[in-house]
Coordinates of C-alpha atoms in Angstrom, one line a residue:
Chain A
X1 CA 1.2 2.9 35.5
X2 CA 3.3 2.8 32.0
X3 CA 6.7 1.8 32.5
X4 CA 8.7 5.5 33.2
X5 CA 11.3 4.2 30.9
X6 CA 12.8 7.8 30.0
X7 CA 14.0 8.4 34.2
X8 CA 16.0 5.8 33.8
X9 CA 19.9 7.0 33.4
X10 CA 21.2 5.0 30.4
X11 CA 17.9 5.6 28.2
X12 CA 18.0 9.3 29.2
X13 CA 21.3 9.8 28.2
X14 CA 21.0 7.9 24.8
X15 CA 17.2 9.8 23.9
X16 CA 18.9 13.2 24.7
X17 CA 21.9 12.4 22.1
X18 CA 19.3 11.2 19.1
X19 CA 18.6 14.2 16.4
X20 CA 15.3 14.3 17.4
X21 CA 16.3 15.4 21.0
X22 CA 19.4 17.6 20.2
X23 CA 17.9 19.3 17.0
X24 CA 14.3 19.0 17.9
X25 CA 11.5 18.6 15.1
X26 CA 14.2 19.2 12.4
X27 CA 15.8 16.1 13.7
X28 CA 12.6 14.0 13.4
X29 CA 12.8 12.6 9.5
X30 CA 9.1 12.1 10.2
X31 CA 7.8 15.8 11.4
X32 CA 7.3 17.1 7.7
X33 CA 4.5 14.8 7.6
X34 CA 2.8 15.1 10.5
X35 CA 3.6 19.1 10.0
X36 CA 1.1 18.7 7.0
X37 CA -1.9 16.4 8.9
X38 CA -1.9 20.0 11.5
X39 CA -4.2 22.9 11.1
X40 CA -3.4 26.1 11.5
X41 CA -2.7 26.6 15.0
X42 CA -3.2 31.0 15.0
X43 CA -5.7 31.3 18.1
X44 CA -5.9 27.2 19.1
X45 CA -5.6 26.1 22.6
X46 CA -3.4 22.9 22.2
X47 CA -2.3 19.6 24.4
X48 CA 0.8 18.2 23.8
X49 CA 0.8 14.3 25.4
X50 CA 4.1 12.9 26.0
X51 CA 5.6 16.0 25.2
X52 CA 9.4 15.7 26.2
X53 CA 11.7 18.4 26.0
X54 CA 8.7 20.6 24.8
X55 CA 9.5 20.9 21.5
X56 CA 6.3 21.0 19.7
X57 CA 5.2 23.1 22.6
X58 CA 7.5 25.9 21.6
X59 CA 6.8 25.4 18.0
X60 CA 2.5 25.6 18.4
X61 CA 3.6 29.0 20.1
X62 CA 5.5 30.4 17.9
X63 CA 3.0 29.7 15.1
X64 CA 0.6 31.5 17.6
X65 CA -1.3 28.7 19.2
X66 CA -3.4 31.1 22.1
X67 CA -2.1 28.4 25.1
X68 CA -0.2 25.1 24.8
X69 CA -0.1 22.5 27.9
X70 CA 2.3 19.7 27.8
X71 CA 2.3 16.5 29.8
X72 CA 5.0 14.0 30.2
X73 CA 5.3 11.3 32.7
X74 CA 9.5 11.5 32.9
X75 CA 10.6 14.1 35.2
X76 CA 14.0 14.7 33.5
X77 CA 12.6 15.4 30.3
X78 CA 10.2 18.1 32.3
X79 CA 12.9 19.5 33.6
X80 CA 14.6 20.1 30.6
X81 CA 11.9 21.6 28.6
X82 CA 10.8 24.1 31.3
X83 CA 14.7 24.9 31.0
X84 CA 14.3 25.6 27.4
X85 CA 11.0 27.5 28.1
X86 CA 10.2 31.1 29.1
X87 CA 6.8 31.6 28.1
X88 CA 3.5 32.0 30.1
X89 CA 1.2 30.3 27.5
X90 CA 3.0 26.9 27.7
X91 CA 2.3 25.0 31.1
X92 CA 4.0 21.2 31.6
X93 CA 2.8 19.1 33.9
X94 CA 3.7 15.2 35.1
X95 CA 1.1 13.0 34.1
X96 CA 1.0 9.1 33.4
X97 CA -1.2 9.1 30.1
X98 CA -2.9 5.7 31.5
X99 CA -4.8 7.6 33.9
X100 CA -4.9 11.6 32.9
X101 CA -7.8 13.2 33.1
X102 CA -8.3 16.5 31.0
X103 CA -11.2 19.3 31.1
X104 CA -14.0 19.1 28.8
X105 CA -14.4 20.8 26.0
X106 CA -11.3 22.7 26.5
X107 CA -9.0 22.0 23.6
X108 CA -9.1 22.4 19.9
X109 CA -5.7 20.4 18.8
X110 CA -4.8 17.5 20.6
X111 CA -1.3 16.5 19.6
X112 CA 1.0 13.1 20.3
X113 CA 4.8 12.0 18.7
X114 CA 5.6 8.9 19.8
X115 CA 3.8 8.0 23.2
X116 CA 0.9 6.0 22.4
X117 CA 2.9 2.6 21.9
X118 CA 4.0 2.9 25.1
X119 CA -0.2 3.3 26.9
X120 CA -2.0 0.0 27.3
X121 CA -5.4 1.6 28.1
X122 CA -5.6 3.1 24.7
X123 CA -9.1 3.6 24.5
X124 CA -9.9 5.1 28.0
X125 CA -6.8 7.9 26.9
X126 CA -8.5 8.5 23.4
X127 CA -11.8 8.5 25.3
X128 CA -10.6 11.2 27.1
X129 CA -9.5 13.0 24.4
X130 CA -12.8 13.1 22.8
X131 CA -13.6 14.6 25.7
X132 CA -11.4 17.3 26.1
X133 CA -12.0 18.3 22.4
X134 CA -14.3 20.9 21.1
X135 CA -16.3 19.8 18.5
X136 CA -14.8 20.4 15.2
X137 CA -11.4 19.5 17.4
X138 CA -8.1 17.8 15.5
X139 CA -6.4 15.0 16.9
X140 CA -3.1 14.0 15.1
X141 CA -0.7 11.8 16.5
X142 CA 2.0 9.2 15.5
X143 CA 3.3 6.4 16.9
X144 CA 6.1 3.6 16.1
X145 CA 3.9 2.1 13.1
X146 CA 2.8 -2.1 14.1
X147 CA 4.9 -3.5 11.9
X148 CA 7.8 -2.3 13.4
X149 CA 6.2 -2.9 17.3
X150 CA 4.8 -7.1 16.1
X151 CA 7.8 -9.3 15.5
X152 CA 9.1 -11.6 18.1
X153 CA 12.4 -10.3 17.4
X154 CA 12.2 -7.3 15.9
X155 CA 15.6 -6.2 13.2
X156 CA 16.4 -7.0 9.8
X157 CA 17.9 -10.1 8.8
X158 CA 19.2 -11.5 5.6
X159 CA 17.2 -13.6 2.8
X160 CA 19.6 -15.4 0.8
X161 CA 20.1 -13.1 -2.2
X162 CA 17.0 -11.6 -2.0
X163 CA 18.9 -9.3 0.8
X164 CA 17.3 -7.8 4.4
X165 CA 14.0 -8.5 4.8
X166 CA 11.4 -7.9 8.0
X167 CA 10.9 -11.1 9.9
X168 CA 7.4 -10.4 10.7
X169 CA 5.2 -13.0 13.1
X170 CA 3.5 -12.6 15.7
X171 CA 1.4 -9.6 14.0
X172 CA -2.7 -10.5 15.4
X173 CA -1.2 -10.8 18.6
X174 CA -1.8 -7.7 20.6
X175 CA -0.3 -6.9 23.6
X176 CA 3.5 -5.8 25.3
X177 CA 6.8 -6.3 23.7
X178 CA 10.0 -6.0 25.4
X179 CA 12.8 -5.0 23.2
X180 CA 15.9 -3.7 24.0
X181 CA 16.5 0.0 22.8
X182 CA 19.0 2.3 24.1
X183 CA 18.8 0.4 27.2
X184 CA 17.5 -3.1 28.6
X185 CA 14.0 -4.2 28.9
X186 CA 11.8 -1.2 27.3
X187 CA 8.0 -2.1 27.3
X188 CA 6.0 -1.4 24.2
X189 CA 2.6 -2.2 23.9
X190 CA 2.1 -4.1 20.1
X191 CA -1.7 -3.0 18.4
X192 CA -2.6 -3.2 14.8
X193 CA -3.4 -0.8 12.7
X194 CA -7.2 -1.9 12.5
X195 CA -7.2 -1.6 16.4
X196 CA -6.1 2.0 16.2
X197 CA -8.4 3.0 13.5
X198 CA -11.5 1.1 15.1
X199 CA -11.0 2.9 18.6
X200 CA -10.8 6.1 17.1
X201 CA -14.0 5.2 15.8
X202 CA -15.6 3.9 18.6
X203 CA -14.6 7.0 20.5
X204 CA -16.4 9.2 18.0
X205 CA -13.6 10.8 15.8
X206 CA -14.3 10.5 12.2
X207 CA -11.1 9.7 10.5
X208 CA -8.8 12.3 8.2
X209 CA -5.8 10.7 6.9
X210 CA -3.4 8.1 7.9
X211 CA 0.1 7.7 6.7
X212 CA 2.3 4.9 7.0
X213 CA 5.6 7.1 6.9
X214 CA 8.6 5.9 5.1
X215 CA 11.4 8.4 3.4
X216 CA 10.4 10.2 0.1
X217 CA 12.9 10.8 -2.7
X218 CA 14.3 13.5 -1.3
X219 CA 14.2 12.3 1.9
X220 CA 16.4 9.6 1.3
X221 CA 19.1 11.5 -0.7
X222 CA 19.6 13.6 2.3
X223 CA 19.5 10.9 4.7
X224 CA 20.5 7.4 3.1
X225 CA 20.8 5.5 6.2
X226 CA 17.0 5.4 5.9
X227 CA 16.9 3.6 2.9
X228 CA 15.8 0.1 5.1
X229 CA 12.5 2.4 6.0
X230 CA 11.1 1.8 2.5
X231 CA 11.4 -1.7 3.0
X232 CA 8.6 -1.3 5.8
X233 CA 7.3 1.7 7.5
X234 CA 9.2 3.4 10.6
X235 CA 5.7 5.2 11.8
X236 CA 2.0 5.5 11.3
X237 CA 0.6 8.8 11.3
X238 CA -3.0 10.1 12.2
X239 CA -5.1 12.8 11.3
X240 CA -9.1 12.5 13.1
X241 CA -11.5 14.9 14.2
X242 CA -14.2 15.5 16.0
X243 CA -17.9 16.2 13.7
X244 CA -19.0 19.9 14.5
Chain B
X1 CA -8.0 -3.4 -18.9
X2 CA -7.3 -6.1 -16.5
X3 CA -5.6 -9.2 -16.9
X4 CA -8.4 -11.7 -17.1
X5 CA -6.3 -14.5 -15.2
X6 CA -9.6 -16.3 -14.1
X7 CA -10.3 -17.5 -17.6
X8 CA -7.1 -18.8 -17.9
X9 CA -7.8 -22.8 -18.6
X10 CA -5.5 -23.7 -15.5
X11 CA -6.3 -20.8 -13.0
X12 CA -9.6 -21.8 -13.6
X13 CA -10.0 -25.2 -12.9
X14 CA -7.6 -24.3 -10.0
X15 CA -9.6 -21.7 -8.6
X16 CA -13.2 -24.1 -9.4
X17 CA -11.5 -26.3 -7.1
X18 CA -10.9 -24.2 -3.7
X19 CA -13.5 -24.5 -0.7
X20 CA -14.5 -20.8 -1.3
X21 CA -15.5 -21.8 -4.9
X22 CA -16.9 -25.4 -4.4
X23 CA -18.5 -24.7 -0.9
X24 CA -19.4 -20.8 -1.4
X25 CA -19.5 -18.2 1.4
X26 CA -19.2 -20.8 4.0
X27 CA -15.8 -22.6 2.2
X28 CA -14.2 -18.4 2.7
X29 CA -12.8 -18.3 6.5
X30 CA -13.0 -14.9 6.3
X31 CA -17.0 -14.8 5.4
X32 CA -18.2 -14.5 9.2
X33 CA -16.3 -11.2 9.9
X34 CA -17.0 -10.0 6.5
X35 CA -20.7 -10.6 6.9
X36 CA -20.8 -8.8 10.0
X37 CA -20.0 -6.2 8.6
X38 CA -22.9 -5.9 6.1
X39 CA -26.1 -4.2 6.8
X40 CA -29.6 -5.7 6.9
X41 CA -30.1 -5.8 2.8
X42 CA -33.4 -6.3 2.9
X43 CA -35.1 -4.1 0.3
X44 CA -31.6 -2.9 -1.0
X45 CA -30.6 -2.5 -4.6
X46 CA -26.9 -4.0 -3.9
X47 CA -24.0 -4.3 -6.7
X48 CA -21.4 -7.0 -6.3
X49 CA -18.3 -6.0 -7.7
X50 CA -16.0 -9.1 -9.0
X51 CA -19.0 -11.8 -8.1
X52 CA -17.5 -14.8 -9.5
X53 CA -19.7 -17.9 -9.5
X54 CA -22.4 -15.2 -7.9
X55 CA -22.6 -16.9 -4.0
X56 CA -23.2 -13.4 -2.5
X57 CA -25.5 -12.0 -5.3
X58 CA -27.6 -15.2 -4.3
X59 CA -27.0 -14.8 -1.0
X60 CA -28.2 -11.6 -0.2
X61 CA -31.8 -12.2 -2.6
X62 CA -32.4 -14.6 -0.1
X63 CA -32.2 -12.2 2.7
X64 CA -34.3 -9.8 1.2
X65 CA -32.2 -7.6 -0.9
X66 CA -34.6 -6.0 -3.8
X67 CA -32.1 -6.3 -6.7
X68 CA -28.4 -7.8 -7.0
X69 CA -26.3 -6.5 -9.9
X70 CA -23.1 -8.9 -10.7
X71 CA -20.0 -8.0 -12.5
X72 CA -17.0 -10.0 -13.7
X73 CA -14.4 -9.7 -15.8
X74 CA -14.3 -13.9 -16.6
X75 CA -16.5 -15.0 -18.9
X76 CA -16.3 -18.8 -17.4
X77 CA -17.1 -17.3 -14.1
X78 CA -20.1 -15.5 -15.2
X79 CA -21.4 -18.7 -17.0
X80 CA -21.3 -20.7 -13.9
X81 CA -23.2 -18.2 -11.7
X82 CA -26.0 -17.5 -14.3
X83 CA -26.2 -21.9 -14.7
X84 CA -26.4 -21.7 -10.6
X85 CA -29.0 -19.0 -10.9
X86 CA -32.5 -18.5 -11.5
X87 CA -33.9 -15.3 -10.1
X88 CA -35.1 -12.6 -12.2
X89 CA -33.7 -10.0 -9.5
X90 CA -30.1 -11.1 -10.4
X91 CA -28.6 -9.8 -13.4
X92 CA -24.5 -10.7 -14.5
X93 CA -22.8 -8.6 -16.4
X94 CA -18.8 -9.1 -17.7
X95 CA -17.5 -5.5 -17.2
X96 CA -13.5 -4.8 -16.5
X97 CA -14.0 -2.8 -13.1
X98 CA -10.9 -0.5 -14.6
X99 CA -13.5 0.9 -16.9
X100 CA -16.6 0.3 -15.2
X101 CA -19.8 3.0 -15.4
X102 CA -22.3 2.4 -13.0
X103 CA -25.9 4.4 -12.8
X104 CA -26.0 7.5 -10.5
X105 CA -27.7 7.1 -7.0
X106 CA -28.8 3.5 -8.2
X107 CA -27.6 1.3 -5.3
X108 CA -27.7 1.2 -1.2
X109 CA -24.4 -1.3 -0.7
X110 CA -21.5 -2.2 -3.0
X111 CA -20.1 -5.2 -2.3
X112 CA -16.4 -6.8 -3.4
X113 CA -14.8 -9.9 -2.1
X114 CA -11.2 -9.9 -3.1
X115 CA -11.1 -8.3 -6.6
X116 CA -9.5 -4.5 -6.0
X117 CA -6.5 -6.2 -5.7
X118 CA -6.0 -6.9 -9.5
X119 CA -7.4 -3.5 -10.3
X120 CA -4.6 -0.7 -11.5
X121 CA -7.0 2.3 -11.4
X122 CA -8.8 1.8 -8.0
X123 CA -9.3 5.6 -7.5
X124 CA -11.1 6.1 -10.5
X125 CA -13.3 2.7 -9.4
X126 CA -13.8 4.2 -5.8
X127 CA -15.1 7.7 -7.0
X128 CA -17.3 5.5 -9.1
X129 CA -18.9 3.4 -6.5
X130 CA -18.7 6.7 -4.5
X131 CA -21.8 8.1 -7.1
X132 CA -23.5 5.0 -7.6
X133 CA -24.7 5.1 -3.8
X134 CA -27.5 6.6 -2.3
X135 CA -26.4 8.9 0.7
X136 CA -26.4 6.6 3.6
X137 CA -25.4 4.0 1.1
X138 CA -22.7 1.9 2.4
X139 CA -19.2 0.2 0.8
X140 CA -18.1 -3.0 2.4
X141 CA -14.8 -5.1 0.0
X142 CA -12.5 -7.3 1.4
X143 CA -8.9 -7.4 -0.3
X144 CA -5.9 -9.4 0.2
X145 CA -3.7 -8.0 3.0
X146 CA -0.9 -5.9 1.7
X147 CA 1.6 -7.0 3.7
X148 CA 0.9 -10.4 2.2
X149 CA 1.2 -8.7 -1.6
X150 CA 4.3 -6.5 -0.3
X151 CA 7.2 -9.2 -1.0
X152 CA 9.3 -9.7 -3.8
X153 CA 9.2 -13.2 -2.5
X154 CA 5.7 -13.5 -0.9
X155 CA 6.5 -17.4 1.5
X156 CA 7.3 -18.3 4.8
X157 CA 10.9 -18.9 5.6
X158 CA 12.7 -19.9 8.5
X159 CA 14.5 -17.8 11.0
X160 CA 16.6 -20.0 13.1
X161 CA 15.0 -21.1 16.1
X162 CA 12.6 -18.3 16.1
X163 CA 10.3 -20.4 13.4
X164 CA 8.4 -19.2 10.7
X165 CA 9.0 -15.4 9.6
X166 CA 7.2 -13.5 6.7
X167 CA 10.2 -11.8 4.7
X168 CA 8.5 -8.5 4.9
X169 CA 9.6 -5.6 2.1
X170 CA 8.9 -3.4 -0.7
X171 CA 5.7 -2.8 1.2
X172 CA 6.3 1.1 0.5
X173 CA 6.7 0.4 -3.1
X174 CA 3.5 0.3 -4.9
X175 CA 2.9 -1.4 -7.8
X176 CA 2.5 -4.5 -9.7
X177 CA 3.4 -7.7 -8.1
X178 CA 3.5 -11.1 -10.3
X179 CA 3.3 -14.2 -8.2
X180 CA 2.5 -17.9 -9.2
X181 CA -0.8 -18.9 -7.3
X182 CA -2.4 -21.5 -9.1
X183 CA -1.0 -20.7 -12.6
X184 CA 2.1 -18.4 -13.6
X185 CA 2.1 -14.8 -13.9
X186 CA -0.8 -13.9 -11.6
X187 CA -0.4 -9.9 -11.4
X188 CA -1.6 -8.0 -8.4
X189 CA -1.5 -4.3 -7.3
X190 CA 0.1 -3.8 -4.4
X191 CA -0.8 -0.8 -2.5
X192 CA -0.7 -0.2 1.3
X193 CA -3.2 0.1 4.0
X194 CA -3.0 3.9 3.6
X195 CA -3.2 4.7 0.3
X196 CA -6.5 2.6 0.5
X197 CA -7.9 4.4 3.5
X198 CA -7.2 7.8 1.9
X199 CA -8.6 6.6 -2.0
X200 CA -12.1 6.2 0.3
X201 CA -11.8 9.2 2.5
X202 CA -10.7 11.7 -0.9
X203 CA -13.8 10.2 -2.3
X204 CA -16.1 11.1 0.0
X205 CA -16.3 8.1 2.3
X206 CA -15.7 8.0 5.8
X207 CA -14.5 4.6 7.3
X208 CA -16.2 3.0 9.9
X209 CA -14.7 -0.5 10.4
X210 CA -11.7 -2.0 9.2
X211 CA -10.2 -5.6 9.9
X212 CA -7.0 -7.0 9.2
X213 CA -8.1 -10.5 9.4
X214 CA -6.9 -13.4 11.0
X215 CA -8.8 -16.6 12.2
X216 CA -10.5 -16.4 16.3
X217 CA -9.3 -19.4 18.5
X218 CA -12.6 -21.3 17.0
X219 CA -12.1 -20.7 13.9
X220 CA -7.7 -22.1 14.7
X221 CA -9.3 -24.7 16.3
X222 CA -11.3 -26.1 13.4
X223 CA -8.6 -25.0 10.8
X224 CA -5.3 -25.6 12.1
X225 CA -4.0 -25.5 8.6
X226 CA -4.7 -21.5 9.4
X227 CA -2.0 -21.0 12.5
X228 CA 0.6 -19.1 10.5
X229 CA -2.3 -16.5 9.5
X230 CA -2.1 -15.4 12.9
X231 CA 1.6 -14.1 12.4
X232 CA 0.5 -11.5 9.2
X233 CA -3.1 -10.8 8.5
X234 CA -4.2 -12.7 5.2
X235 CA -7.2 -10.1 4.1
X236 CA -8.1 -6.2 5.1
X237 CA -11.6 -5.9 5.4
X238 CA -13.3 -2.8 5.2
X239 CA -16.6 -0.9 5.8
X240 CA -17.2 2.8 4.9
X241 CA -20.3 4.6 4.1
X242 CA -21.8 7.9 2.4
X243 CA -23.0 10.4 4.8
X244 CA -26.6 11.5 4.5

């Protein structure tokens, strides 16, 4: 089963205070992006994987998405988003992402922020998400992009007047990374970008777009603490679907 | 047009002097993956797209292929290939790939090993191999890896006990990129893994392989001089094809 790092107390304290958590999608500098890789979601019935507090949820809903089902494997974020949900169309239900099981045929928009790095049977999940697609289906996710998930010790360190650079290594070599973030010990699994792209293939999605996010322009005028991000990318984005 | 850094005197006789130009496709450590992904060329009209001394274009008329076409911007290169040639189904041609016409619907694969990477107007070149295929032709180029053209200051450095480190940065900022490799001044485009992806799928491609290589334990074990490859990927290889 993934490590259920988001029960524990400290990391659930510190996810609920970032942006992302207190302001929701307008607190992700990222969710303009992946905002433009979704369809239309009027009429869609939509999965939400590793949803958290049900943000996006909410969101498909109010731009008329017919029925939105979120899973999540931490309880306390569950809890929360069904307290900041009153709507009959949006179900959330526990789950561990390694081993879900979803109907067939029974979705049209499969959608994922940020979960996928921490799932090391990858290819059975996006196996079942072909599944569970109708054909013509969208699947758009992101996740924390490789370069940022590879080094040994991941942070940015200086190079003699050149200033802060990336110390990547270890980059080929799949497999889990323990790094400390917001608490001790958190368990990401490291793929590349080819491995990502390849088992979307092999899984029968034809690929869409991908973007290797980093802070436009404007982006960065509003937020200059992101400025590092342009030095490598913070996330990858996907846009796939299913051939009618 | 492009710079022509192969018919420089010294980039030349550097470049004449590297495994992959003395030995051929066997002297390129990246040749096995590259190869696999190629189709059976028997009976194809194929187009090789920066052939150099011409190894492939001879290569694949000897397994079968109906007619090779080679292009090169170096004069010295194309010289070579035609003295190492005699087959009337191989034609060279010295053609800047920024400018390059090919015929409509005249070709079932275009290959490139390691050329786009000096091209400035690869979108233009893409929509052009993108008409020069046959549906169900297929699009198979190997450039260098752009986390390896991303630096300012592309070379290992040290990171306290930690070992080697690739200074990642800049890899959001595309552009030119002038490094010394074998003479000064050599000028690369650096663009990232998306922008490349997305040049093949707005032109009408869809992907269905890619390869960020690195050498297999075999291939470490009979280069060692190849370890730090496994830290950063040294080429992205790439497969796409034309739907029917």
């Amino acid at each position: 089963m993934t490590q259920n790092i988001y029960d524990n107390e400290d990391f659930f304290a510190g996810y609920g205070a970032l942006p992302r958590s207190v302001d929701g999608l307008a607190g992700a500098p990222e969710w303009p992006s992946l905002r433009a890789l979704l369809p239309d979601v009027t009429g869609l019935d939509v999965v939400d994987l590793g949803c958290g507090f049900g943000w996006f949820c909410r969101w498909a809903r109010e731009r008329g998405a017919d029925t939105v089902q979120g899973f999540d494997v931490s309880e306390k974020m569950l809890a929360r988003a069904r307290e900041m949900t009153s709507d009959a169309a949006i179900s959330y239900e526990r789950a561990d992402l390694e081993t879900l099981d979803l109907s067939s045929g029974a979705f049209d928009l499969v959608y994922s922020s940020l979960a996928f790095h921490y799932i090391e049977k990858l290819e059975r999940l996006f196996s079942v998400i072909a599944h569970a697609l109708r054909p013509g289906g969208r699947f758009v996710f992101s996740v924390e992009h490789p370069m940022l998930t590879a080094p040994r010790r991941p942070r940015w360190i200086g190079d003699g007047d050149e200033g802060r650079v990336w110390p990547l290594d270890n980059y080929l070599v799949e497999g889990p990374r323990e790094t400390d973030w917001l608490t001790k010990g958190v368990i990401k699994q490291h793929r590349t970008i080819g491995t990502y792209i390849n088992m979307l293939i092999a899984c029968g999605f034809t690929l869409s777009h991908i973007e290797e996010w980093g802070p436009t322009d404007a982006e960065l005028a509003a937020r200059p603490d992101l400025a590092a991000e342009r030095q490598r990318p913070t996330f990858l984005l996907v846009s796939a679907s299913l051939q009618n």
